[in-house]
XYZ file of C-alpha atoms in Angstrom:
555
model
C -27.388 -15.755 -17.012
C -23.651 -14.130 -17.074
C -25.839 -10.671 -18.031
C -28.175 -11.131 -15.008
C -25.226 -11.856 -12.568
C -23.974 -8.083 -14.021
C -27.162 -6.108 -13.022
C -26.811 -7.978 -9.685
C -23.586 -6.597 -8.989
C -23.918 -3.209 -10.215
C -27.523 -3.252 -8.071
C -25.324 -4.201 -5.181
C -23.049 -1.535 -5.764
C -26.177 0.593 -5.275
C -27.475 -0.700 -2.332
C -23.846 -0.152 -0.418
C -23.348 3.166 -1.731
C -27.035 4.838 -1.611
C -28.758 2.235 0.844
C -29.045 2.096 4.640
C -25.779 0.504 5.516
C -27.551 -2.877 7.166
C -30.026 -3.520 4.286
C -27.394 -2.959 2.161
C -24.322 -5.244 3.723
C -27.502 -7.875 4.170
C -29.145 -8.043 0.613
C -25.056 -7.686 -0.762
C -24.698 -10.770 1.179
C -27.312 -12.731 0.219
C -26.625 -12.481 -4.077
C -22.825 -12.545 -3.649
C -24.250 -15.921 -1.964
C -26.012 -16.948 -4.567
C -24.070 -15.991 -7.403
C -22.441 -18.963 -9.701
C -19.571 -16.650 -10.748
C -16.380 -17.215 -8.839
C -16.596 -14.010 -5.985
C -14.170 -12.988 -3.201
C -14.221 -10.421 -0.883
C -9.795 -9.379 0.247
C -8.133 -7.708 2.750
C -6.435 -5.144 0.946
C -3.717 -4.470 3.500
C -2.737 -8.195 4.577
C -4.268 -10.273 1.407
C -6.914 -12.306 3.613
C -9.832 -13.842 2.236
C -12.585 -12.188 4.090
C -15.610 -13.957 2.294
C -16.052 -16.411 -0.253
C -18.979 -17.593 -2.112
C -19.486 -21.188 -2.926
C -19.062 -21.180 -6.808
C -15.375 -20.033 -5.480
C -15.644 -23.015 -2.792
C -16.443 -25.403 -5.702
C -13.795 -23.979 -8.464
C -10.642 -24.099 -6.191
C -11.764 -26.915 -4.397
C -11.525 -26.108 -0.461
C -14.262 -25.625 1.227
C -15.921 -21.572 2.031
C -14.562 -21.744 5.857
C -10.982 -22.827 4.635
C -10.838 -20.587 1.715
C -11.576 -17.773 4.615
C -8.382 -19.524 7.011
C -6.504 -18.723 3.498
C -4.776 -15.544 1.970
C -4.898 -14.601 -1.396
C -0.700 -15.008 -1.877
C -1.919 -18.791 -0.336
C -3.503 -19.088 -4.150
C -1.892 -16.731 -6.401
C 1.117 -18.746 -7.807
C 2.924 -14.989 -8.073
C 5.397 -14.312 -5.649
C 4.166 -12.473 -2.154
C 6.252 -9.058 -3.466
C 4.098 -9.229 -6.405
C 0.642 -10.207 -5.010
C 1.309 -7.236 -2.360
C 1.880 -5.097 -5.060
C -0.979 -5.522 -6.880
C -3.090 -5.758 -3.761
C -1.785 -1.986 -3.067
C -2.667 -1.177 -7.245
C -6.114 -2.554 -6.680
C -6.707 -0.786 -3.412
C -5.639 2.824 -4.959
C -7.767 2.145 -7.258
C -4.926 2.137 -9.957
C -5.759 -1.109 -11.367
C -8.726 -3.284 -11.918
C -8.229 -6.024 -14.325
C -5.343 -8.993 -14.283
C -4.156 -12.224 -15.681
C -3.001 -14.457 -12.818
C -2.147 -18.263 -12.693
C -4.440 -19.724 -9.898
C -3.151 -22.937 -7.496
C -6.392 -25.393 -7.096
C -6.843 -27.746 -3.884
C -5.650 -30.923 -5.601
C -2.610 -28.646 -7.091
C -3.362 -28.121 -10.551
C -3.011 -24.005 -11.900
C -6.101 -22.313 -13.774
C -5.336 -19.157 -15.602
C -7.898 -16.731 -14.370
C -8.864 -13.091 -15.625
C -9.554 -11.274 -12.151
C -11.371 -7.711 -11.940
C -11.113 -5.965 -8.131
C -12.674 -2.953 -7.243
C -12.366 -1.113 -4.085
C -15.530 -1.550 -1.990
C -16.582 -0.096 1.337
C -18.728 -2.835 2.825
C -19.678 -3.762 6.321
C -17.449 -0.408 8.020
C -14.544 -2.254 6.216
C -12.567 -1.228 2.896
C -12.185 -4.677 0.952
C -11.398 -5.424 -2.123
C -14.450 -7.336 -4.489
C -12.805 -9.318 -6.826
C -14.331 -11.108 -10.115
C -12.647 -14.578 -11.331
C -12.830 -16.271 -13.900
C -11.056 -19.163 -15.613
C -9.662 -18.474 -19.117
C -7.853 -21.870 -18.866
C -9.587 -23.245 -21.742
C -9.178 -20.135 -24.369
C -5.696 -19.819 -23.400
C -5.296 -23.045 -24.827
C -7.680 -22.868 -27.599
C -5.358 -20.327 -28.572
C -2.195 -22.134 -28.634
C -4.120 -24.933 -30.606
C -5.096 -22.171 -32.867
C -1.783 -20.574 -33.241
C -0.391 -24.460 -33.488
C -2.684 -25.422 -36.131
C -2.033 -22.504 -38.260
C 1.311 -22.870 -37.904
C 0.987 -26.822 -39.429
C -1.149 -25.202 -42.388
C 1.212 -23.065 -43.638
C 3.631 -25.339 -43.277
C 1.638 -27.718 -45.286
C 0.821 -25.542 -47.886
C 4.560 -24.858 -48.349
C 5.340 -28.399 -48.803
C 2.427 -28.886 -51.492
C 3.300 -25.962 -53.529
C 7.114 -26.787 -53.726
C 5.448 -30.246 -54.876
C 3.712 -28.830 -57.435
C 6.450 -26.216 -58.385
C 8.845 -29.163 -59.424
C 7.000 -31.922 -60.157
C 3.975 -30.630 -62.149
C 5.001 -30.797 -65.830
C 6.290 -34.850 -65.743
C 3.574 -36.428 -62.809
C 0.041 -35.500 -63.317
C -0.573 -37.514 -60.609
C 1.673 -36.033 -58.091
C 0.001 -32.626 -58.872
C -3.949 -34.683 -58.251
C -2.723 -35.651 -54.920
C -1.258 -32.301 -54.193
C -4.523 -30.274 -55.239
C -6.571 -32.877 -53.250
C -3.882 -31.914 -50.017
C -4.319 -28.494 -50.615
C -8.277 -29.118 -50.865
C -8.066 -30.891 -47.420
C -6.047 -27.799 -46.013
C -8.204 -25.687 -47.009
C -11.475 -27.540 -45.245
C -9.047 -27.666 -42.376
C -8.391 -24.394 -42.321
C -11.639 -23.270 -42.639
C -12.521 -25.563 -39.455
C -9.948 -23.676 -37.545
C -10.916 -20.042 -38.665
C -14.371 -20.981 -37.776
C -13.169 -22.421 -34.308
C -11.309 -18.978 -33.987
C -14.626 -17.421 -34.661
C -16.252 -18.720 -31.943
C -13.541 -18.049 -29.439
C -13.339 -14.571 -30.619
C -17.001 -14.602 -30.068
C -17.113 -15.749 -27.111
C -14.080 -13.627 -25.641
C -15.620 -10.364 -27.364
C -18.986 -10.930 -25.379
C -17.018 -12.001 -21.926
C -14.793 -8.189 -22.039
C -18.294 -6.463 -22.936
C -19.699 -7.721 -19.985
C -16.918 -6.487 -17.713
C -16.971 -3.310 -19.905
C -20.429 -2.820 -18.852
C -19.259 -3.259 -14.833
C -16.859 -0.632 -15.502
C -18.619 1.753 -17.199
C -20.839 1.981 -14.125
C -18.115 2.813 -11.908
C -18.015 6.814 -11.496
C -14.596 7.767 -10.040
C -12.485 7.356 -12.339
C -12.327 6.010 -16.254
C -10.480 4.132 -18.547
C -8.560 5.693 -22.025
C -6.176 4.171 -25.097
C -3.827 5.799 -27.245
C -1.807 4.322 -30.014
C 1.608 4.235 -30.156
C 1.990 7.893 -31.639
C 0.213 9.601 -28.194
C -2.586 9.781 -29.946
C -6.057 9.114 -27.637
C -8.567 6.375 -29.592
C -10.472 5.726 -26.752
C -12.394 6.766 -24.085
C -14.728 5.385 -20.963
C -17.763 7.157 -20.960
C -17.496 7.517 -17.433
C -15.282 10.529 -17.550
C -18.237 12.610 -18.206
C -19.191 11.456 -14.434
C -15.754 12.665 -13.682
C -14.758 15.414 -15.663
C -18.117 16.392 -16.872
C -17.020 16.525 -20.320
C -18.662 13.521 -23.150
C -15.563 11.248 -24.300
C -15.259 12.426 -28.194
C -14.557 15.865 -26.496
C -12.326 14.491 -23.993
C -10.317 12.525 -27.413
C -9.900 15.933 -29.508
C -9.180 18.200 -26.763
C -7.283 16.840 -23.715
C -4.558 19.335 -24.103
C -7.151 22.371 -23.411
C -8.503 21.047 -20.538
C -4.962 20.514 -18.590
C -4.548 23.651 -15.913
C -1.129 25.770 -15.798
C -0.299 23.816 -13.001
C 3.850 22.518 -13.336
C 3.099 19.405 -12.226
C 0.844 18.954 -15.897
C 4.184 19.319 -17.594
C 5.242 16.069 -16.003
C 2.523 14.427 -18.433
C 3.972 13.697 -21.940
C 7.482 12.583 -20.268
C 5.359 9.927 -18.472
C 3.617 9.373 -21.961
C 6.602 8.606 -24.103
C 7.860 6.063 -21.169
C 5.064 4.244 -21.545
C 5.454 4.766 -25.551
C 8.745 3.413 -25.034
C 7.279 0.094 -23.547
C 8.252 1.326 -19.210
C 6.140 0.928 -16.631
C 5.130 3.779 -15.081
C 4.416 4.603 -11.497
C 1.258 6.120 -10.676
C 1.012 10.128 -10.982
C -0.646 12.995 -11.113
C -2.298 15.541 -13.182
C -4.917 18.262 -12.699
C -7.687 19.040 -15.600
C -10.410 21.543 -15.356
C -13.765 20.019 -14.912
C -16.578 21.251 -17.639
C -18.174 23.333 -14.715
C -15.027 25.340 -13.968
C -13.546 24.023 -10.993
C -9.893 22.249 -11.057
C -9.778 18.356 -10.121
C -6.861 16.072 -9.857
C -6.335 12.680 -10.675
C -4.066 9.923 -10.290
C -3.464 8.187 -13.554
C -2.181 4.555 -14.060
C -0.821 3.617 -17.466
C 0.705 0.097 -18.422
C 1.924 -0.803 -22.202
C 0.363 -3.091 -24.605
C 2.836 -5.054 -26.664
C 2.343 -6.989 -29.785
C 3.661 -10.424 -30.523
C 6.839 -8.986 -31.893
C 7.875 -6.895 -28.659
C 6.836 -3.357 -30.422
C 4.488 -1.334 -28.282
C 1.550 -0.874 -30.252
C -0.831 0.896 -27.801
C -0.759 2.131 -24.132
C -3.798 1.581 -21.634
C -4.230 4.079 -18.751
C -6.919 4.505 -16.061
C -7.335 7.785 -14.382
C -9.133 8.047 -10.930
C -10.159 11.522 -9.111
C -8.198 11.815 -5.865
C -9.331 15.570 -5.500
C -11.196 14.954 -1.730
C -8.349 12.639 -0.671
C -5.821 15.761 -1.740
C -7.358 18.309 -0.653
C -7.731 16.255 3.007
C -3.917 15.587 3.181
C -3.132 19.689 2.571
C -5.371 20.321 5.470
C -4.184 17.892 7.329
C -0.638 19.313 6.894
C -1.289 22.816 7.665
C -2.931 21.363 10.701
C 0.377 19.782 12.152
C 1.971 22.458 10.895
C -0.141 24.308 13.178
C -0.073 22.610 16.117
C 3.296 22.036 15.479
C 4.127 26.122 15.908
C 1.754 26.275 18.672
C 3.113 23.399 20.629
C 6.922 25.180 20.476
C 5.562 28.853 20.717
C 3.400 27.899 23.882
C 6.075 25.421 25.405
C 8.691 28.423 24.670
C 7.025 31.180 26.836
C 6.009 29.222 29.669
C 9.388 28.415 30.321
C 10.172 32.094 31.294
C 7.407 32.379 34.281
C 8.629 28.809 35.371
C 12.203 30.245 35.785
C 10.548 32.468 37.902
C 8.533 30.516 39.987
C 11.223 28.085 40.760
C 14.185 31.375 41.444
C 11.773 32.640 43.993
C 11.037 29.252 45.049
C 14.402 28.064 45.839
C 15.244 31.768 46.911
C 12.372 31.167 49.673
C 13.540 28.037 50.707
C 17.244 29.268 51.263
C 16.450 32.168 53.606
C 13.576 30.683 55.279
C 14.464 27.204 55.684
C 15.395 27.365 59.530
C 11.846 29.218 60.017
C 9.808 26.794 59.092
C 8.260 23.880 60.580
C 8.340 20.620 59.483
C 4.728 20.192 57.538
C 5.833 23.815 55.816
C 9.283 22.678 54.704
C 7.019 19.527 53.144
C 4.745 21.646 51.138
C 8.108 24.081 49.856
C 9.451 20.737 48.765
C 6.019 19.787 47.095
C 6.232 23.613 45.406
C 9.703 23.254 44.412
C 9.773 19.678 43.019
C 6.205 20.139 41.000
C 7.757 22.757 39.024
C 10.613 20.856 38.284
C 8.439 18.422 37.283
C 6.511 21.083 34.907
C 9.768 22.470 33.434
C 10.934 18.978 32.084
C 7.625 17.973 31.068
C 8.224 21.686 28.622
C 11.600 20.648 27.847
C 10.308 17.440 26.780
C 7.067 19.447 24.873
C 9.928 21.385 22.937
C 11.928 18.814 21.970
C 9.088 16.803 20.647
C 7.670 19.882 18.540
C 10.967 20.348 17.258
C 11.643 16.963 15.689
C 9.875 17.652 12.185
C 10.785 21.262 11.602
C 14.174 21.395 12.862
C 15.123 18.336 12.062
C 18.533 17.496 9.965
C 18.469 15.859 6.695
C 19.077 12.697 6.244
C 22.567 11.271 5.369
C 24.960 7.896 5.810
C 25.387 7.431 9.713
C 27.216 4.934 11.329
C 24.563 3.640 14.081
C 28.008 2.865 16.699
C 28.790 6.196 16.682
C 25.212 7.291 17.685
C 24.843 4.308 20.288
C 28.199 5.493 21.998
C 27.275 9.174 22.327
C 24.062 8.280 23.193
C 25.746 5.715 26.711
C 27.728 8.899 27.342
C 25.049 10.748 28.003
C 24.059 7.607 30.150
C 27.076 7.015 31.982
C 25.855 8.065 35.513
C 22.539 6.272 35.585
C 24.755 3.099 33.868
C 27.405 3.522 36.707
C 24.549 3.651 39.474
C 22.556 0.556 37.866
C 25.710 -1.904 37.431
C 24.308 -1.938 34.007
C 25.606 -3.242 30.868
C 24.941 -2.599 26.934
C 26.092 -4.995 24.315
C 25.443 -4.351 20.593
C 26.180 -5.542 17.376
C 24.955 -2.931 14.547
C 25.603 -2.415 10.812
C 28.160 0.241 9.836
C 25.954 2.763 8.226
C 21.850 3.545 7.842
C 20.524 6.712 6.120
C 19.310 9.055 9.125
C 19.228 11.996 11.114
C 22.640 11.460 13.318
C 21.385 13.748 15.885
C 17.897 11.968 16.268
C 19.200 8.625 16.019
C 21.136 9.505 18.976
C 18.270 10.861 20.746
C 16.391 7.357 19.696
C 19.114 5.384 21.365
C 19.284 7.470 24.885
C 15.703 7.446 25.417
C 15.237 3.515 24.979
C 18.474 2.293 26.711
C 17.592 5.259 29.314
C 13.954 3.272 29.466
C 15.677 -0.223 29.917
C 18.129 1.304 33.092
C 15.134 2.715 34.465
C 12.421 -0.433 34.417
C 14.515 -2.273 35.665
C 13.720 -5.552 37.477
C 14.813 -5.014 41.496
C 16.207 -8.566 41.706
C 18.793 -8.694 38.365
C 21.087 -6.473 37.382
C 20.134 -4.844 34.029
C 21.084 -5.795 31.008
C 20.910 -4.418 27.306
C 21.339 -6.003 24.173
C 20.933 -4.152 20.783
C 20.563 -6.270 17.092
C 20.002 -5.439 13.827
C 18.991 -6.496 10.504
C 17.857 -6.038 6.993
C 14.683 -6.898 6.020
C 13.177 -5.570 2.949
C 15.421 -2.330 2.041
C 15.059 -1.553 5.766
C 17.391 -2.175 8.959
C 15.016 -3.428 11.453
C 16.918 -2.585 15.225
C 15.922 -4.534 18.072
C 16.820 -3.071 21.669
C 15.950 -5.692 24.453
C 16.302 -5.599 28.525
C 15.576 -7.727 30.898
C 13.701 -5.225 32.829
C 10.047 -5.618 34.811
C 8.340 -6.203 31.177
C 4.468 -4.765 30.616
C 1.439 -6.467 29.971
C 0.112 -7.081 26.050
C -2.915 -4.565 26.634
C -0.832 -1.546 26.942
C 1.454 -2.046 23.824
C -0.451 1.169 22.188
C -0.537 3.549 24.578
C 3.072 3.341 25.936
C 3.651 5.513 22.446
C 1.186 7.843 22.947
C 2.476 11.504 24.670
C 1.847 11.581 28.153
C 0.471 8.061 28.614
C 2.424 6.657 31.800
C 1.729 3.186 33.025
C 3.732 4.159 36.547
C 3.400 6.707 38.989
C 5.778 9.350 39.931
C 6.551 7.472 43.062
C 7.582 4.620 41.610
C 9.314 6.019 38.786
C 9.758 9.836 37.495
C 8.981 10.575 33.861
C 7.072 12.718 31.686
C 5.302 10.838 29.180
C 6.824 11.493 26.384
C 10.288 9.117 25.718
C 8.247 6.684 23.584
C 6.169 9.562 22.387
C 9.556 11.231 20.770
C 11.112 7.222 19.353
C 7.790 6.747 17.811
C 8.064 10.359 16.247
C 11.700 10.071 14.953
C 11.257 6.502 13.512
C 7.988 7.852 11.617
C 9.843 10.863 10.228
C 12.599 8.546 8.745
C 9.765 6.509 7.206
C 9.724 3.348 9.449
C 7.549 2.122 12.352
C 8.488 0.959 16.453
C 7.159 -1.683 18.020
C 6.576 -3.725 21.192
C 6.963 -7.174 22.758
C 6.677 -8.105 26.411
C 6.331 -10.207 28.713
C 5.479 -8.984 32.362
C 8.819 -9.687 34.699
C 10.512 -10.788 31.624
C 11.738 -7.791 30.211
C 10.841 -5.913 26.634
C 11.775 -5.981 23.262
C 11.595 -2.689 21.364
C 12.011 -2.901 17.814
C 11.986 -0.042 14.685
C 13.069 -0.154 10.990
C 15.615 2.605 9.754
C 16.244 2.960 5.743
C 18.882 1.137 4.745
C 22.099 3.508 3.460
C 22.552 3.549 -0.386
């Protein structure tokens, strides 16, 4: 039965990959339904239990609608840190196989042995994850290792019996050989127990050998303790091309030039050494020539005594995903030069149009009529418009390639040259700032600056036309970051538009009711990004806003 549940699931695998996406999200659907081994389908990013089919329903005892209420960390007994972190292992596709400790409905833990794999399914990227409880040969094994332990002590006893007391009671040494008789039936029972264990464990890890053999990305290796390969998936020869006793005798011929490769055996002997590695990279010519890299995964395997005896690594090809992110960076790159180069010489015709402008409006002023000295101010004041909207274009271009690098900033510092920029719009608002900030984060002083002016500059302009505004700036550590929070009591937005107020020239206002460009959020968004953090928005319309981003926090 466990066999036939296998070909199901590789024929799935099939019908998502090869098949018309319908057919094959319905007919995946209907035998993960039907399956008796414990299935789940996870939300790699948040943990959520997308689908579950009823043997799962049955084995942790809720039923398949609360199971999909539930997140994974809800069952795992590891901490959230640590079920996020293999969450992100399993969705690289760094990792497929585990050992967790499973909470049940009526609060007992299972040990379970859980294989995920990454799997596109239904326009969504989930993981498809494989349970099964190993509750019962973990603890045939402690019986195992307990009952071995009583034998030898046994057999100590009865041989220091016979050692002494042999050669004056006969007797004593017929009782002993009829304990050591009875040891020995006993120990046979529990090497043949251990058999069948064994057995049974050998043909459970075939099985799953037999799912991951039909995976094609990527494929699975050992080497002992001296670096030297013993085995090898034969799936590499769907990724490398090459059959795996070629890949054990000659891995060092197939690595390119590239530096990166050199990288390789210092990442080796760490894992020798009993470390755990972080993912990385290394790039191997493929048997038809062409250069492929892959991310490679390697984790220690430790015998009873501590010593390292082996280390296990799994290498996946990332040579699409790669080659996607270089072209997507000498993309921005190229926008990036084209948005200052084209912002940059416009400016110079503006000048012009706006000298002559102004020029025409000095000497002709008294000449004019009234609807004429209206369209000279509609001239004059579009482009003024159109030169901040470029001064705005520049500075946003600018905030990757010229920015500073990052360093220990006091975030008072930048908050108080940031209000002095503010000071006349603060002194015509009656407005007022309070703060209380941590002494230092790791950032670019200049930009955090710029971060500051534009969102207190947004709070004194939204303002509500009833209050008198009012600005109060937090902060916090949450995770290695320093999560800011800047909020007014201002006019507030509505949910729906939470999005697009970071997007470059998305307004929600007209000029008329209040002047802008577009792109205030637009830069925020960019600078938090570039220090490796994320902004955000709450709101509540005539309530005011709360904007909040993370920063890293300073070493």
């Amino acid at each position: 039965m466990r066999v036939i549940q296998i070909f199901a699931i590789i024929f799935w695998g099939i019908l998502v990959i090869l098949g018309p996406r319908a057919a094959a999200a319905a007919s995946f659907m209907d035998g993960f339904l039907r399956q008796n081994a414990v299935m789940l389908l996870i939300d790699p990013d948040t943990g959520a239990i997308v689908e579950a089919n009823p043997a799962a329903a049955e084995f942790y005892g809720h039923d398949r609608d609360k199971l999909k209420a539930m997140k994974i960390q809800d069952i795992n007994m590891f901490t959230a840190e640590q079920v996020a972190h293999e969450r992100k292992l399993v969705a690289t596709e760094g990792r497929n196989f585990f050992i967790f400790r499973h909470r049940l409905a009526d609060g007992s833990a299972r040990t379970v042995e859980v294989h995920s794999v990454p799997l596109d399914f239904d326009g969504r990227r989930l993981l498809y994850s494989l349970i099964r409880d190993i509750s019962h040969e973990r603890a045939l094994q402690k019986d195992l290792w307990h009952y071995q332990s009583r034998l030898e002590q046994m057999v100590d006893r009865q041989t220091e019996s016979i050692r002494l007391k042999s050669r004056d009671n006969l007797i004593t040494l017929s009782v002993a050989t009829f304990g050591l008789f009875l040891a020995l039936v006993f120990a046979i029972l529990v090497l043949f127990r251990r058999w069948q264990a064994q057995k049974e464990l050998k043909a459970e890890r075939q099985k799953y050998q037999r799912l991951i053999n039909g995976l094609t990305r990527h494929f699975m290796y050992t080497h002992d303790a001296e670096g030297v390969f013993q085995y090898v998936s034969p799936s590499i020869t769907d990724v490398l091309g090459y059959p795996p006793e070629a890949f054990l005798t000659n891995f060092d011929k197939y690595l390119t030039d590239n530096p990166m490769n050199q990288g390789v055996i210092r990442f080796t002997e760490r894992s020798i050494q009993g470390l755990q590695q972080p993912p990385y990279e290394v790039e191997i010519h493929h048997a038809d020539g062409r250069v492929r890299r892959l991310e490679v995964v390697e984790s220690p395997v430790f015998a009873e005594n501590g010593a390292v005896v082996a280390v296990e690594g799994i290498a996946h090809d990332i040579t699409d995903r790669h080659l996607a992110h270089e072209a997507l960076q000498r993309s921005n790159e190229d926008l990036q030069r084209f948005a200052y180069v084209a912002s940059h010489d416009l400016r110079e015709p503006l000048r012009m149009v706006g000298s002559y402008l102004g020029l025409l409006e000095r000497r002709y002023a008294d000449s004019l009529d009234e609807e004429a000295r209206e369209y000279m101010d509609f001239a004059v004041n579009g482009a003024k418009r159109m030169d901040d909207l470029i001064n705005a274009l520049l500075q946003y271009s600018r905030l990757q390639s010229q920015g500073e690098p990052f360093a220990e900033t006091n975030p008072g510092n930048a908050l108080d040259e940031a209000l002095n920029h503010l000071q006349p719009v603060l002194a015509e608002t009656d407005g007022t700032v309070e703060a209380d900030l941590p002494p230092k984060v790791k950032a670019d002083a200049t930009q955090l600056v710029l971060l500051f002016q534009n969102l207190v500059g947004n709070a004194l302009k939204y303002r509500h036309p009833d209050r008198r505004p009012q600005v109060r700036i937090t902060a916090s550590v949450r995770n290695n970051k320093v999560c800011f929070t800047v909020q007014d009591n201002g006019i507030g937005m509505d949910p729906e538009f939470f999005d697009r107020v970071f997007i470059i020239f998305q307004r929600l206002h007209t000029d008329d009711s209040y002047e802008g460009t577009g792109i205030g959020l637009a830069i925020c968004k960019r600078i938090v990004e570039r220090h490796g953090g994320r902004i955000w928005v709450q709101s509540d319309v005539g309530k005011g806003s709360r904007f909040s981003f993370t920063l890293p926090v300073a070493p």
